[in-house]
Amino acid sequence: MLHTEIAIIGGGPAGMCAAIAAAGQGARVTLFDRGKRLGGQLVKQTHRFFGSEKEYAGIRGIDIAKILCDEVEKNKLIDVKTDTTILAIYNDGVITYEEGKNYKRITSEKTIIATGASEKMLLFENNDLPGVYGAGAVQTLMNEHMIVPGNKVLMIGAGNIGLIVSYQLMQAGVKVEAIIDASPNIGGYLVHASKVKRLGVPILTSHTIKRALGKESVEGAVICELDEKWQPVSGTEKELNVDVICLAVGLSPQSELLRHTGCEMKYIPGLGGYVPMRNENLQTTVNGIYVAGDTAEVEEASSAMVEGTIAGLSAAESLGYGKNISELKKSFINDLDSLRSGAVGEKIRSGIQKLGC
């Protein structure tokens, strides 16, 4: 059986930053990811990031992925295992995984779970027709495989993901007929909303989809208005001629492996669903199990990178590595608070308070 000092599960922005931070203090790290390459969602994010220089402001996600991958690759203390699926974490600390076609086991002194999140779906008539996609799937098709999903799109969700993917669709020559959102307000940043509005795309708040049209695939969609109680308003139905319905209605933390550890979980809608209780070091209620990124709460990639760094530093510190880590962590905790400031971060701050963190 193999052994490592720190096992990090998930090679996205949080996991890579955790590995870089921990190995930077001298800890031996094994970084697992089920993809064939590291990067997570960054590898399909072509937009420029906000934040400060620390969070790679002004740099595109695809380029941030390369920067972080290069840092991981050059650090000899980080052992990377891609195309590897974690199967279970047992009470005795054994982690089982499938690497290629081989079943293997490893133990670790500390474990950081940074498995990200999965897309939420939406219940409506004919939602199983070909042509109904999650926004992440559309990004993968376009930005990784250079394939457009169709010609005319209805985007459901006016958060950052819906707005950004709508703009990327238009950059690829696809027409976005409308962006709708059940909320009375646009949930994403104004800068993203302004870009699509300038290109003539209507953003219809207090609207939802009633059904998809078509037999073999999507041939249209029926939308309608919602009242102040979020109920459909009779007589407001409108039919749109689209061949793609793209769902950007939120993400759910992937918490399956956290449940294997037995750590305490709590349902916080503002954080995406069931999330682990943890302290300011991002250690869960199980000693030695840390969490970072969308697994902890659904947020922006910039916050995931900062959380990964905090978790990596905390795990290394608990093993006796590094000097003045407390001060270093404090600076990253301040960065995280700054990213969560303002109206956009209110639901995250509120959710964190409910966790008692």
Tab-separated table of C-alpha atoms in Angstrom:
chain	number	residue	atom	x	y	z
A	1	MET	CA	0.000	0.000	0.000
A	2	LEU	CA	1.256	3.467	-0.871
A	3	HIS	CA	1.534	6.287	1.647
A	4	THR	CA	1.623	10.048	1.272
A	5	GLU	CA	1.694	12.917	3.723
A	6	ILE	CA	-1.112	14.881	2.069
A	7	ALA	CA	-3.620	13.405	-0.385
A	8	ILE	CA	-5.502	15.973	-2.445
A	9	ILE	CA	-8.578	14.772	-4.285
A	10	GLY	CA	-9.457	16.998	-7.231
A	11	GLY	CA	-7.068	18.716	-9.644
A	12	GLY	CA	-9.074	21.859	-10.356
A	13	PRO	CA	-8.149	25.370	-9.189
A	14	ALA	CA	-8.642	24.549	-5.477
A	15	GLY	CA	-6.772	21.247	-5.600
A	16	MET	CA	-3.828	22.565	-7.602
A	17	CYS	CA	-3.428	25.584	-5.329
A	18	ALA	CA	-3.614	23.324	-2.279
A	19	ALA	CA	-0.870	21.108	-3.699
A	20	ILE	CA	1.356	24.074	-4.581
A	21	ALA	CA	0.912	25.623	-1.127
A	22	ALA	CA	1.529	22.415	0.822
A	23	ALA	CA	4.518	21.286	-1.242
A	24	GLY	CA	5.897	24.824	-1.068
A	25	GLN	CA	6.207	24.304	2.691
A	26	GLY	CA	7.996	20.966	2.223
A	27	ALA	CA	5.151	18.436	2.502
A	28	ARG	CA	4.931	15.435	0.199
A	29	VAL	CA	1.700	15.558	-1.774
A	30	THR	CA	-0.237	13.160	-3.988
A	31	LEU	CA	-2.717	14.976	-6.243
A	32	PHE	CA	-5.556	12.926	-7.773
A	33	ASP	CA	-7.852	13.875	-10.645
A	34	ARG	CA	-10.215	11.771	-12.720
A	35	GLY	CA	-9.563	13.843	-15.851
A	36	LYS	CA	-6.761	13.145	-18.260
A	37	ARG	CA	-5.187	16.499	-17.379
A	38	LEU	CA	-5.292	18.912	-14.469
A	39	GLY	CA	-7.231	22.163	-14.519
A	40	GLY	CA	-10.841	21.308	-13.747
A	41	GLN	CA	-13.237	23.953	-15.037
A	42	LEU	CA	-10.382	26.348	-15.820
A	43	VAL	CA	-9.492	24.488	-19.020
A	44	LYS	CA	-12.702	25.699	-20.697
A	45	GLN	CA	-12.964	29.195	-19.217
A	46	THR	CA	-11.888	31.676	-21.873
A	47	HIS	CA	-13.018	34.809	-20.015
A	48	ARG	CA	-10.677	37.051	-18.025
A	49	PHE	CA	-10.761	36.812	-14.240
A	50	PHE	CA	-11.573	39.561	-11.749
A	51	GLY	CA	-10.021	40.050	-8.331
A	52	SER	CA	-6.476	41.070	-7.496
A	53	GLU	CA	-3.105	40.132	-8.940
A	54	LYS	CA	-2.968	37.227	-6.478
A	55	GLU	CA	-6.116	35.792	-8.083
A	56	TYR	CA	-4.738	36.297	-11.614
A	57	ALA	CA	-6.939	39.285	-12.430
A	58	GLY	CA	-7.031	40.010	-16.163
A	59	ILE	CA	-5.869	36.496	-17.106
A	60	ARG	CA	-8.097	33.991	-18.883
A	61	GLY	CA	-9.036	30.774	-17.091
A	62	ILE	CA	-7.364	28.599	-19.734
A	63	ASP	CA	-4.107	30.476	-19.137
A	64	ILE	CA	-4.437	30.261	-15.347
A	65	ALA	CA	-4.764	26.488	-15.721
A	66	LYS	CA	-1.456	26.378	-17.596
A	67	ILE	CA	0.286	28.561	-15.001
A	68	LEU	CA	-0.866	26.337	-12.131
A	69	CYS	CA	-0.132	23.102	-14.037
A	70	ASP	CA	3.411	24.300	-14.709
A	71	GLU	CA	3.908	25.061	-11.005
A	72	VAL	CA	2.630	21.620	-10.030
A	73	GLU	CA	4.796	19.891	-12.625
A	74	LYS	CA	8.042	21.547	-11.563
A	75	ASN	CA	7.591	20.713	-7.863
A	76	LYS	CA	9.208	17.333	-7.199
A	77	LEU	CA	7.251	16.906	-3.953
A	78	ILE	CA	3.958	16.624	-5.871
A	79	ASP	CA	3.036	13.248	-7.342
A	80	VAL	CA	0.239	13.707	-9.889
A	81	LYS	CA	-2.205	10.908	-10.677
A	82	THR	CA	-4.562	11.852	-13.527
A	83	ASP	CA	-7.131	9.575	-15.171
A	84	THR	CA	-7.669	8.309	-11.634
A	85	THR	CA	-10.991	7.909	-9.843
A	86	ILE	CA	-11.214	7.865	-6.063
A	87	LEU	CA	-13.560	5.055	-5.058
A	88	ALA	CA	-13.801	5.366	-1.292
A	89	ILE	CA	-12.313	6.750	1.907
A	90	TYR	CA	-12.551	4.244	4.760
A	91	ASN	CA	-12.708	4.785	8.521
A	92	ASP	CA	-9.164	3.508	8.942
A	93	GLY	CA	-7.881	6.209	6.580
A	94	VAL	CA	-7.382	3.966	3.560
A	95	ILE	CA	-8.214	5.640	0.237
A	96	THR	CA	-9.018	3.300	-2.630
A	97	TYR	CA	-8.776	4.393	-6.239
A	98	GLU	CA	-8.790	3.177	-9.816
A	99	GLU	CA	-5.792	4.313	-11.836
A	100	GLY	CA	-6.353	3.384	-15.446
A	101	LYS	CA	-7.585	-0.195	-15.077
A	102	ASN	CA	-5.741	-0.892	-11.828
A	103	TYR	CA	-7.288	-0.956	-8.350
A	104	LYS	CA	-4.964	0.586	-5.746
A	105	ARG	CA	-4.860	1.798	-2.153
A	106	ILE	CA	-3.105	4.633	-0.368
A	107	THR	CA	-3.007	6.077	3.137
A	108	SER	CA	-2.412	9.711	3.991
A	109	GLU	CA	-1.733	11.695	7.122
A	110	LYS	CA	-3.940	14.539	5.893
A	111	THR	CA	-6.522	14.648	3.108
A	112	ILE	CA	-7.892	17.655	1.235
A	113	ILE	CA	-11.138	17.077	-0.661
A	114	ALA	CA	-11.563	19.481	-3.579
A	115	THR	CA	-13.875	17.563	-5.875
A	116	GLY	CA	-15.832	20.579	-7.111
A	117	ALA	CA	-19.519	20.621	-7.995
A	118	SER	CA	-22.000	19.155	-10.460
A	119	GLU	CA	-24.627	20.952	-12.509
A	120	LYS	CA	-28.210	21.189	-11.320
A	121	MET	CA	-30.980	20.338	-13.753
A	122	LEU	CA	-34.491	21.732	-14.098
A	123	LEU	CA	-37.873	20.005	-14.201
A	124	PHE	CA	-39.994	20.845	-17.252
A	125	GLU	CA	-41.867	18.945	-19.946
A	126	ASN	CA	-39.571	17.182	-22.441
A	127	ASN	CA	-36.423	18.079	-20.520
A	128	ASP	CA	-34.891	14.789	-21.701
A	129	LEU	CA	-34.895	15.723	-25.392
A	130	PRO	CA	-31.533	15.818	-27.183
A	131	GLY	CA	-30.583	19.475	-27.340
A	132	VAL	CA	-31.095	20.132	-23.631
A	133	TYR	CA	-27.640	20.787	-22.164
A	134	GLY	CA	-26.054	21.954	-18.979
A	135	ALA	CA	-23.973	25.111	-19.431
A	136	GLY	CA	-20.816	23.232	-18.458
A	137	ALA	CA	-21.442	20.677	-21.208
A	138	VAL	CA	-21.846	23.485	-23.741
A	139	GLN	CA	-18.549	25.030	-22.612
A	140	THR	CA	-16.834	21.661	-22.942
A	141	LEU	CA	-18.173	21.153	-26.463
A	142	MET	CA	-17.151	24.615	-27.654
A	143	ASN	CA	-13.997	25.467	-25.761
A	144	GLU	CA	-12.397	22.033	-25.570
A	145	HIS	CA	-13.718	20.228	-28.653
A	146	MET	CA	-14.524	23.208	-30.932
A	147	ILE	CA	-18.094	21.987	-31.556
A	148	VAL	CA	-21.114	24.279	-31.414
A	149	PRO	CA	-24.199	22.655	-29.844
A	150	GLY	CA	-26.675	24.160	-32.325
A	151	ASN	CA	-27.745	27.345	-34.072
A	152	LYS	CA	-30.291	29.052	-31.795
A	153	VAL	CA	-30.128	28.887	-28.018
A	154	LEU	CA	-32.413	29.629	-25.097
A	155	MET	CA	-30.264	30.215	-22.015
A	156	ILE	CA	-31.947	29.530	-18.688
A	157	GLY	CA	-30.169	31.330	-15.868
A	158	ALA	CA	-28.844	34.888	-15.698
A	159	GLY	CA	-26.092	34.233	-13.197
A	160	ASN	CA	-22.432	34.570	-14.153
A	161	ILE	CA	-22.285	31.150	-15.795
A	162	GLY	CA	-25.359	31.780	-17.950
A	163	LEU	CA	-24.148	35.218	-18.999
A	164	ILE	CA	-20.567	34.120	-19.729
A	165	VAL	CA	-21.594	31.022	-21.709
A	166	SER	CA	-24.127	33.119	-23.669
A	167	TYR	CA	-21.353	35.504	-24.685
A	168	GLN	CA	-19.083	32.605	-25.646
A	169	LEU	CA	-21.875	31.114	-27.763
A	170	MET	CA	-22.205	34.406	-29.630
A	171	GLN	CA	-18.444	34.562	-30.121
A	172	ALA	CA	-18.758	31.140	-31.805
A	173	GLY	CA	-21.447	32.451	-34.162
A	174	VAL	CA	-24.438	30.943	-32.365
A	175	LYS	CA	-27.551	33.079	-31.888
A	176	VAL	CA	-28.847	33.418	-28.332
A	177	GLU	CA	-32.563	34.111	-28.652
A	178	ALA	CA	-33.025	35.032	-24.996
A	179	ILE	CA	-31.709	34.598	-21.481
A	180	ILE	CA	-34.405	33.944	-18.891
A	181	ASP	CA	-34.280	33.732	-15.108
A	182	ALA	CA	-36.944	32.945	-12.529
A	183	SER	CA	-35.523	35.554	-10.193
A	184	PRO	CA	-36.747	39.162	-10.495
A	185	ASN	CA	-33.098	40.270	-10.683
A	186	ILE	CA	-30.076	39.407	-12.787
A	187	GLY	CA	-27.799	37.317	-10.601
A	188	GLY	CA	-24.498	37.790	-12.459
A	189	TYR	CA	-22.054	40.664	-12.627
A	190	LEU	CA	-23.253	43.766	-14.463
A	191	VAL	CA	-20.222	43.688	-16.753
A	192	HIS	CA	-21.257	40.265	-18.114
A	193	ALA	CA	-24.916	41.254	-18.464
A	194	SER	CA	-23.985	44.480	-20.274
A	195	LYS	CA	-21.927	42.609	-22.872
A	196	VAL	CA	-24.790	40.369	-23.960
A	197	LYS	CA	-27.344	43.183	-23.811
A	198	ARG	CA	-25.194	45.314	-26.102
A	199	LEU	CA	-25.333	42.480	-28.621
A	200	GLY	CA	-29.122	42.589	-28.592
A	201	VAL	CA	-29.898	39.593	-26.398
A	202	PRO	CA	-32.959	40.139	-24.172
A	203	ILE	CA	-32.573	39.164	-20.512
A	204	LEU	CA	-36.025	38.302	-19.204
A	205	THR	CA	-36.255	38.127	-15.417
A	206	SER	CA	-39.265	36.598	-13.619
A	207	HIS	CA	-39.541	34.094	-16.478
A	208	THR	CA	-39.311	30.317	-16.651
A	209	ILE	CA	-39.547	27.533	-19.212
A	210	LYS	CA	-42.767	25.517	-19.392
A	211	ARG	CA	-41.768	22.901	-21.952
A	212	ALA	CA	-39.396	21.982	-24.729
A	213	LEU	CA	-40.888	21.386	-28.166
A	214	GLY	CA	-39.911	18.609	-30.544
A	215	LYS	CA	-40.068	14.833	-30.960
A	216	GLU	CA	-36.569	13.620	-31.796
A	217	SER	CA	-34.703	16.711	-30.562
A	218	VAL	CA	-35.340	20.269	-29.408
A	219	GLU	CA	-37.247	22.297	-32.006
A	220	GLY	CA	-38.480	25.100	-29.773
A	221	ALA	CA	-39.335	26.171	-26.243
A	222	VAL	CA	-42.324	27.681	-24.473
A	223	ILE	CA	-41.553	30.254	-21.780
A	224	CYS	CA	-43.833	32.286	-19.526
A	225	GLU	CA	-43.778	34.994	-16.885
A	226	LEU	CA	-43.783	34.351	-13.131
A	227	ASP	CA	-45.685	36.354	-10.534
A	228	GLU	CA	-44.307	37.628	-7.219
A	229	LYS	CA	-44.975	34.181	-5.726
A	230	TRP	CA	-42.913	32.521	-8.475
A	231	GLN	CA	-46.039	31.003	-10.058
A	232	PRO	CA	-46.646	30.926	-13.862
A	233	VAL	CA	-48.855	33.739	-15.121
A	234	SER	CA	-51.579	32.373	-17.391
A	235	GLY	CA	-51.703	33.901	-20.850
A	236	THR	CA	-48.059	35.027	-20.905
A	237	GLU	CA	-46.738	31.970	-22.770
A	238	LYS	CA	-44.372	32.696	-25.626
A	239	GLU	CA	-42.871	30.224	-28.097
A	240	LEU	CA	-39.221	30.562	-29.110
A	241	ASN	CA	-37.666	28.995	-32.196
A	242	VAL	CA	-34.549	27.335	-30.756
A	243	ASP	CA	-32.696	24.058	-31.212
A	244	VAL	CA	-30.743	24.214	-27.948
A	245	ILE	CA	-31.927	24.770	-24.377
A	246	CYS	CA	-28.972	25.511	-22.107
A	247	LEU	CA	-29.406	25.208	-18.338
A	248	ALA	CA	-27.307	27.439	-16.088
A	249	VAL	CA	-29.392	27.030	-12.947
A	250	GLY	CA	-26.700	26.449	-10.382
A	251	LEU	CA	-24.300	23.847	-9.058
A	252	SER	CA	-24.370	21.332	-6.203
A	253	PRO	CA	-21.227	20.539	-4.181
A	254	GLN	CA	-19.931	17.031	-4.850
A	255	SER	CA	-19.971	15.817	-1.275
A	256	GLU	CA	-20.021	12.022	-1.707
A	257	LEU	CA	-16.454	11.509	-0.488
A	258	LEU	CA	-16.998	13.877	2.425
A	259	ARG	CA	-19.837	11.628	3.550
A	260	HIS	CA	-17.427	8.672	3.468
A	261	THR	CA	-15.359	10.414	6.126
A	262	GLY	CA	-18.344	10.913	8.431
A	263	CYS	CA	-17.814	14.649	8.776
A	264	GLU	CA	-20.756	16.789	9.882
A	265	MET	CA	-22.768	18.242	6.991
A	266	LYS	CA	-25.385	20.971	6.860
A	267	TYR	CA	-27.875	22.000	4.186
A	268	ILE	CA	-27.290	25.657	3.234
A	269	PRO	CA	-29.137	26.648	0.015
A	270	GLY	CA	-27.034	29.797	-0.411
A	271	LEU	CA	-23.876	27.647	-0.533
A	272	GLY	CA	-25.312	25.194	-3.050
A	273	GLY	CA	-26.755	22.437	-0.867
A	274	TYR	CA	-25.162	20.068	1.634
A	275	VAL	CA	-21.752	21.380	2.690
A	276	PRO	CA	-19.308	20.337	5.424
A	277	MET	CA	-18.902	22.095	8.737
A	278	ARG	CA	-15.317	23.373	8.994
A	279	ASN	CA	-13.127	25.846	10.862
A	280	GLU	CA	-11.112	28.792	9.533
A	281	ASN	CA	-8.317	26.365	8.577
A	282	LEU	CA	-10.877	24.574	6.369
A	283	GLN	CA	-10.569	21.432	8.481
A	284	THR	CA	-13.856	19.540	8.758
A	285	THR	CA	-15.234	18.001	11.945
A	286	VAL	CA	-13.070	14.939	11.207
A	287	ASN	CA	-9.477	15.530	12.227
A	288	GLY	CA	-7.122	15.611	9.245
A	289	ILE	CA	-9.851	16.017	6.600
A	290	TYR	CA	-9.858	19.408	4.879
A	291	VAL	CA	-12.070	20.877	2.176
A	292	ALA	CA	-11.668	23.610	-0.459
A	293	GLY	CA	-13.422	25.048	-3.496
A	294	ASP	CA	-16.924	24.252	-4.719
A	295	THR	CA	-16.991	21.152	-2.513
A	296	ALA	CA	-17.067	23.549	0.433
A	297	GLU	CA	-19.463	26.066	-1.142
A	298	VAL	CA	-20.315	26.944	-4.722
A	299	GLU	CA	-18.398	30.110	-5.534
A	300	GLU	CA	-16.112	31.691	-8.118
A	301	ALA	CA	-12.834	30.030	-9.172
A	302	SER	CA	-10.875	32.924	-7.641
A	303	SER	CA	-12.253	32.026	-4.207
A	304	ALA	CA	-11.574	28.333	-4.848
A	305	MET	CA	-7.893	29.074	-5.497
A	306	VAL	CA	-7.577	31.064	-2.271
A	307	GLU	CA	-9.364	28.357	-0.286
A	308	GLY	CA	-7.096	25.719	-1.784
A	309	THR	CA	-4.067	27.698	-0.689
A	310	ILE	CA	-5.441	28.048	2.863
A	311	ALA	CA	-6.235	24.325	3.071
A	312	GLY	CA	-2.798	23.377	1.724
A	313	LEU	CA	-1.004	25.648	4.182
A	314	SER	CA	-3.150	24.388	7.062
A	315	ALA	CA	-2.483	20.724	6.265
A	316	ALA	CA	1.268	21.344	5.937
A	317	GLU	CA	1.315	23.342	9.167
A	318	SER	CA	-0.448	20.527	11.045
A	319	LEU	CA	2.400	18.225	9.976
A	320	GLY	CA	5.001	20.596	11.374
A	321	TYR	CA	6.140	22.146	8.092
A	322	GLY	CA	6.906	25.769	7.368
A	323	LYS	CA	7.539	28.920	9.340
A	324	ASN	CA	5.226	31.887	9.899
A	325	ILE	CA	2.409	30.021	8.173
A	326	SER	CA	-0.155	31.612	10.476
A	327	GLU	CA	0.640	35.083	9.134
A	328	LEU	CA	0.637	33.815	5.568
A	329	LYS	CA	-2.741	32.158	6.072
A	330	LYS	CA	-4.118	35.331	7.609
A	331	SER	CA	-3.296	37.262	4.449
A	332	PHE	CA	-5.150	34.709	2.299
A	333	ILE	CA	-8.128	34.712	4.679
A	334	ASN	CA	-8.255	38.492	4.227
A	335	ASP	CA	-8.147	37.990	0.447
A	336	LEU	CA	-11.078	35.599	0.717
A	337	ASP	CA	-13.070	38.116	2.747
A	338	SER	CA	-12.366	40.736	0.101
A	339	LEU	CA	-13.585	38.471	-2.720
A	340	ARG	CA	-16.799	37.896	-0.774
A	341	SER	CA	-17.459	41.563	-0.074
A	342	GLY	CA	-20.288	43.583	-1.593
A	343	ALA	CA	-23.788	42.628	-2.688
A	344	VAL	CA	-22.678	39.725	-4.917
A	345	GLY	CA	-20.991	37.926	-2.019
A	346	GLU	CA	-23.847	38.462	0.448
A	347	LYS	CA	-25.339	34.969	0.088
A	348	ILE	CA	-21.915	33.381	0.604
A	349	ARG	CA	-21.261	35.464	3.720
A	350	SER	CA	-24.724	34.619	5.032
A	351	GLY	CA	-24.221	30.908	4.348
A	352	ILE	CA	-20.826	30.848	6.037
A	353	GLN	CA	-22.362	32.503	9.113
A	354	LYS	CA	-24.997	29.761	9.258
A	355	LEU	CA	-22.177	27.231	9.384
A	356	GLY	CA	-20.752	29.049	12.373
A	357	CYS	CA	-17.386	29.499	10.662
